[in-house]
Short mmCIF file of C-alpha atoms in Angstrom, two decimals:
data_model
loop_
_atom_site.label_atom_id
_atom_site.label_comp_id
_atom_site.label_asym_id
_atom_site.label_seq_id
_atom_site.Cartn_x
_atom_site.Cartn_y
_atom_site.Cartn_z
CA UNK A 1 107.55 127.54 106.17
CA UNK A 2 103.84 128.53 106.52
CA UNK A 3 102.66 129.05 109.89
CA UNK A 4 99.35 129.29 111.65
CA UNK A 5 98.12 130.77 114.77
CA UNK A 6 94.53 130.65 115.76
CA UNK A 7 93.45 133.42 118.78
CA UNK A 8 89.96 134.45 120.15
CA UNK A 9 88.37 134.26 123.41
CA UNK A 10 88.64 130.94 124.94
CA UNK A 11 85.59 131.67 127.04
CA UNK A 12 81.89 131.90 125.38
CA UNK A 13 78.24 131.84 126.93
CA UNK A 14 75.64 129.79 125.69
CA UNK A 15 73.42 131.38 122.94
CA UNK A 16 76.46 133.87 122.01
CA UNK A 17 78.63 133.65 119.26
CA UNK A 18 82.04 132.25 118.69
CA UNK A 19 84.18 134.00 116.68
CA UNK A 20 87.93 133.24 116.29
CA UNK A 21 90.55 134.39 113.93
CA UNK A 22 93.80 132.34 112.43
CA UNK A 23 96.87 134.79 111.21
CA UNK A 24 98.68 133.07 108.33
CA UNK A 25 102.68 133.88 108.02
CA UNK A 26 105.02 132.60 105.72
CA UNK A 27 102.71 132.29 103.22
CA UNK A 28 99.29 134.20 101.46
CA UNK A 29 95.71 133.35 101.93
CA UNK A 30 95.90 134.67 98.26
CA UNK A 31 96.47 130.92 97.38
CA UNK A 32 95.14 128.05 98.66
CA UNK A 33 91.58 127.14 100.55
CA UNK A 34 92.12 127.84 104.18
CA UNK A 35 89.77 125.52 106.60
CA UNK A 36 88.74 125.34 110.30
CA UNK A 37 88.73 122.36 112.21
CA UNK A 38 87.65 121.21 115.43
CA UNK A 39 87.85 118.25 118.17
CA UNK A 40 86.02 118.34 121.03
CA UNK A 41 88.18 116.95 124.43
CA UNK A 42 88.36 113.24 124.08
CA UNK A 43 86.86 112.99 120.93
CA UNK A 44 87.79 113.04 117.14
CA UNK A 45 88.30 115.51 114.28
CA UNK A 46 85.25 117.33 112.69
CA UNK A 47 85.72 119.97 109.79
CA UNK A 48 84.10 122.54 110.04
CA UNK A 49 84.28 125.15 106.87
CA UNK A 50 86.72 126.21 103.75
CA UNK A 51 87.23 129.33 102.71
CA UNK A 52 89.33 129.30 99.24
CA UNK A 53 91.96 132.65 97.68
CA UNK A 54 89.06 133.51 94.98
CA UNK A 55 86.09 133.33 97.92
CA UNK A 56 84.53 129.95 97.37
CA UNK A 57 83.29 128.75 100.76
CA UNK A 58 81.87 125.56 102.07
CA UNK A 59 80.56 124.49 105.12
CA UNK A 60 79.73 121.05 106.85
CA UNK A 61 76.27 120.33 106.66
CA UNK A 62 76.09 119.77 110.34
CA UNK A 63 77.07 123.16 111.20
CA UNK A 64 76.15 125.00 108.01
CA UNK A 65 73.00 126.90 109.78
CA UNK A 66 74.83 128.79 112.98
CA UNK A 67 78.69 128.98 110.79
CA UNK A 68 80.14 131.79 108.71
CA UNK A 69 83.65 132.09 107.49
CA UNK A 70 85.65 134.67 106.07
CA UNK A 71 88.97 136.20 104.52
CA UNK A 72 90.63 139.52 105.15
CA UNK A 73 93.81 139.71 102.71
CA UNK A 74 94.90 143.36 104.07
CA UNK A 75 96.12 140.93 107.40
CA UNK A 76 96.51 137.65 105.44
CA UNK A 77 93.84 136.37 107.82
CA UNK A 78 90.71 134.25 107.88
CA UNK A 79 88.11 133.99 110.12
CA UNK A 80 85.43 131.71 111.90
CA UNK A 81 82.35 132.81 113.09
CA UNK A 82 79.67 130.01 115.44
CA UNK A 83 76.52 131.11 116.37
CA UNK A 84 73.90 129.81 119.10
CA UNK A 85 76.53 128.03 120.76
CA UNK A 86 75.73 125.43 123.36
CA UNK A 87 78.12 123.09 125.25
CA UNK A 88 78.44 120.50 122.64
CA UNK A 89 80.73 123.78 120.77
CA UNK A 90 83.12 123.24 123.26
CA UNK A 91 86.54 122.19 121.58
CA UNK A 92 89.63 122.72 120.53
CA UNK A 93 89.45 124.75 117.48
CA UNK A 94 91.86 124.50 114.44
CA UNK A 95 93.05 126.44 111.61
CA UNK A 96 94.84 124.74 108.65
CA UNK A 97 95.75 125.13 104.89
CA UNK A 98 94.06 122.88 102.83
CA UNK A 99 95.02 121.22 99.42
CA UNK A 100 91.83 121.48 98.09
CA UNK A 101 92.22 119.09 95.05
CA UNK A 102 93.31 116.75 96.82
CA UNK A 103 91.32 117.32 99.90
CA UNK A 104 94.04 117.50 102.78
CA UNK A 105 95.79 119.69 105.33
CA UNK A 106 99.24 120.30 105.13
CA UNK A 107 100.16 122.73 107.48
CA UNK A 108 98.06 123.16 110.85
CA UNK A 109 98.04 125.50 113.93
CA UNK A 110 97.97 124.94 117.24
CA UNK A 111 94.53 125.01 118.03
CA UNK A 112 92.98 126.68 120.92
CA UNK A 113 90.80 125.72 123.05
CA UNK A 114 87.09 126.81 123.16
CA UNK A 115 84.90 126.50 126.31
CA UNK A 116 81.10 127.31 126.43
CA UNK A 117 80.06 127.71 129.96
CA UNK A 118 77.94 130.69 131.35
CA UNK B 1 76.82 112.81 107.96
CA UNK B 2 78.97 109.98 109.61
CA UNK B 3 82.71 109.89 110.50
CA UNK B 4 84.87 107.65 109.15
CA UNK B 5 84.58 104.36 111.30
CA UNK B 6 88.87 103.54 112.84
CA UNK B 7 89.36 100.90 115.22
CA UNK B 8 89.86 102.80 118.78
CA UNK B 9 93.05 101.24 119.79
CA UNK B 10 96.21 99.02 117.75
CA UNK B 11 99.45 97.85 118.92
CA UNK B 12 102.46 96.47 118.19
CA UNK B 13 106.11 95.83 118.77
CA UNK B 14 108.89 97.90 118.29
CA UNK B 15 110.15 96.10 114.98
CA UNK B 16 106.76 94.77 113.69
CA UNK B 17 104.01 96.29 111.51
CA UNK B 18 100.56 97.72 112.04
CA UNK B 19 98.11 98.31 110.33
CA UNK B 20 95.24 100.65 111.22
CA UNK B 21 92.03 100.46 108.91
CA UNK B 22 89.31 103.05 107.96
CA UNK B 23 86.19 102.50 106.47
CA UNK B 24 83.80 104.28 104.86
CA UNK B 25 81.07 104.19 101.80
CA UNK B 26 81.54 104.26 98.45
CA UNK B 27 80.71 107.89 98.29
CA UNK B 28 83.60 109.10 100.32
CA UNK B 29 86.31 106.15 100.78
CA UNK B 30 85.28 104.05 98.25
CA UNK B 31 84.84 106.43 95.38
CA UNK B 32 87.69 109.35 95.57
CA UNK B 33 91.52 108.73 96.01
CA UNK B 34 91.40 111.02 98.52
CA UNK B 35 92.18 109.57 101.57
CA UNK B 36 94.65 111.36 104.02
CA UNK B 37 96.02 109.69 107.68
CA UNK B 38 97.33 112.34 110.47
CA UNK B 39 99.28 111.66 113.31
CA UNK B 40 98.33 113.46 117.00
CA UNK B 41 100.30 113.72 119.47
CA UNK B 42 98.85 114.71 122.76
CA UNK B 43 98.10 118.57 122.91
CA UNK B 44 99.89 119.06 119.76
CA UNK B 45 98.97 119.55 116.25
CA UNK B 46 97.93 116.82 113.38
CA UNK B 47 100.77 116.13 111.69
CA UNK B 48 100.25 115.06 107.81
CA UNK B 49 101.39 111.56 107.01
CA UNK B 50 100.06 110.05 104.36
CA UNK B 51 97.38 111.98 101.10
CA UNK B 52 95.98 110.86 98.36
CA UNK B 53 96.14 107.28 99.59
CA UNK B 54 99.39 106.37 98.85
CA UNK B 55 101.75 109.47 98.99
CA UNK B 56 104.28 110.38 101.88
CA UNK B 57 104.54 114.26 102.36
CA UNK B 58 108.57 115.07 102.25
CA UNK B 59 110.11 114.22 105.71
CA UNK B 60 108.02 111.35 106.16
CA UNK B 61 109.62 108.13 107.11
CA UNK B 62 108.39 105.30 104.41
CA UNK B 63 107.99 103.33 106.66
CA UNK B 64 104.36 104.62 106.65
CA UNK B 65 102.55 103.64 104.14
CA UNK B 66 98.83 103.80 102.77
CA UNK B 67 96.51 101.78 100.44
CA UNK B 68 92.94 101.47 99.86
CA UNK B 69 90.61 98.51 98.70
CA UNK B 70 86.98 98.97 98.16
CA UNK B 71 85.27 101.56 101.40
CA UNK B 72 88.69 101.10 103.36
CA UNK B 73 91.61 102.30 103.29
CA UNK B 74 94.71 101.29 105.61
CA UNK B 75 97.71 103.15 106.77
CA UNK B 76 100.61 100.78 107.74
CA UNK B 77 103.21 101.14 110.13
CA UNK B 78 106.28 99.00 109.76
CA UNK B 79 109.32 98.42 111.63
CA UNK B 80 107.38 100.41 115.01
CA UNK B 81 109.33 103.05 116.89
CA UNK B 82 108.64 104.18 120.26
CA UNK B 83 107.77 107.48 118.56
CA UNK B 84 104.97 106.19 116.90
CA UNK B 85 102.79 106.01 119.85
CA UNK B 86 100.20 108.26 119.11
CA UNK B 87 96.84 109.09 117.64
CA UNK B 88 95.99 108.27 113.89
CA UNK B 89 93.30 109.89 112.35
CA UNK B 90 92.07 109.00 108.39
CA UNK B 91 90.07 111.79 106.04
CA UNK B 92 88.50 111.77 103.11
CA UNK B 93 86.90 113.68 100.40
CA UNK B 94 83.11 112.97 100.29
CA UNK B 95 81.68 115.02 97.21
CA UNK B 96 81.35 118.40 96.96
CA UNK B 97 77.93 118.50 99.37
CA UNK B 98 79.34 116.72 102.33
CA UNK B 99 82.88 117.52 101.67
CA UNK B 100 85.14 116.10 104.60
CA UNK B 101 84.92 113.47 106.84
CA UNK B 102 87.01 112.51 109.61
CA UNK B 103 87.35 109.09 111.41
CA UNK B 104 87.10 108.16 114.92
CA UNK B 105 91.22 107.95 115.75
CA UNK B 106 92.96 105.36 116.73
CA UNK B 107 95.05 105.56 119.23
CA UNK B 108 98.17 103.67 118.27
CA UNK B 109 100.64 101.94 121.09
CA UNK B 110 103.99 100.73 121.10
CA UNK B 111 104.39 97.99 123.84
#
């Protein structure tokens, strides 16, 4: 059973950037696209960026300026990295492994929650 | 770039069917077969139900079920449970430039 667990600060100033990490077990980041995903408290679910096992990335338009993700196989982990943040950042941030031919998630973490507050 | 548009709130029940729809364009709904539904349960994860518009991830009951005509697709839930209440959330594939798109939720009740 593939498991997920996002962790990073849960705290982040405005203009400073977000960074967050998801740990994959069960399974390797060596297959697959890997994705973050995010919903803000109250409000629906926005993807964010892909990350794929031969490096192929892609990011939502919206966000494709201030976002940056990566892989580190050594740690069968990926990353997330949001610059510039303001308070419209603040959410509840997802990992998940996605299908990518068929364009859905199938196995999801937690999520942790994300505040942006000086 | 523009969610996916859900009616907020559906109910039914326990015993009937609903139906909760999700429209989009023909670039995203309307021109891939890759529409996805998740269920949400408060403070927990999304929870896979339904992919490629019509196929049930193993463990799924059947009595979800998805479909699409045209820009809208539809996930149906039939003979309601008490643990259906919960949040229902469509996706799909919008090209490779605008990739995913998310709808509003609908937040589903069992009366």
């Amino acid at each position: 059973q593939v498991q997920l667990q996002e962790s990073g600060p849960g705290l982040v100033k405005p203009s400073e950037t977000l960074s967050l990490t998801c740990t994959v077990s069960g399974g390797s980041i060596n297959s697959y696209c890997w994705s973050w995903i995010r919903q803000p408290p109250g409000k629906g679910l926005e993807w964010i960026a892909y990350i794929c096992y031969n490096g192929d990335t892609n990011y939502n338009p919206s966000l494709k300026s201030r976002v940056t993700i990566s892989k580190d196989t050594s740690k069968n982990q990926f990353s997330l990295n949001l610059s510039s943040v303001t308070a419209a950042d603040t959410a509840v941030y997802s990992c998940a492994r996605l299908v990518s031919g068929a364009a859905h998630f199938d196995y999801w973490g937690q999520g942790t929650l994300v505040t942006v507050s000086s | 770039q523009s969610a996916l548009t859900q009616p907020p709130s559906a109910s039914g029940s326990p015993g009937q069917s609903v139906t909760i729809s999700c429209t989009g364009t023909s670039s995203d709904v309307g021109g891939h077969n890759y529409v996805s539904w998740y269920q949400q349960y408060p403070g927990k994860a999304p929870k896979l139900m339904i992919y490629d518009v019509i196929k049930r991830p193993s463990g799924v009951p059947d009595r979800f079920s998805g479909s699409k005509s045209g820009n809208t697709a539809s996930l149906t839930v039939s003979g309601l449970q008490a643990e259906d209440e919960a949040d229902y959330y469509c996706s799909s594939y919008a090209g490779s430039n605008n990739w995913g798109l998310f709808g509003g939720g609908t937040k589903l009740t069992v009366l």
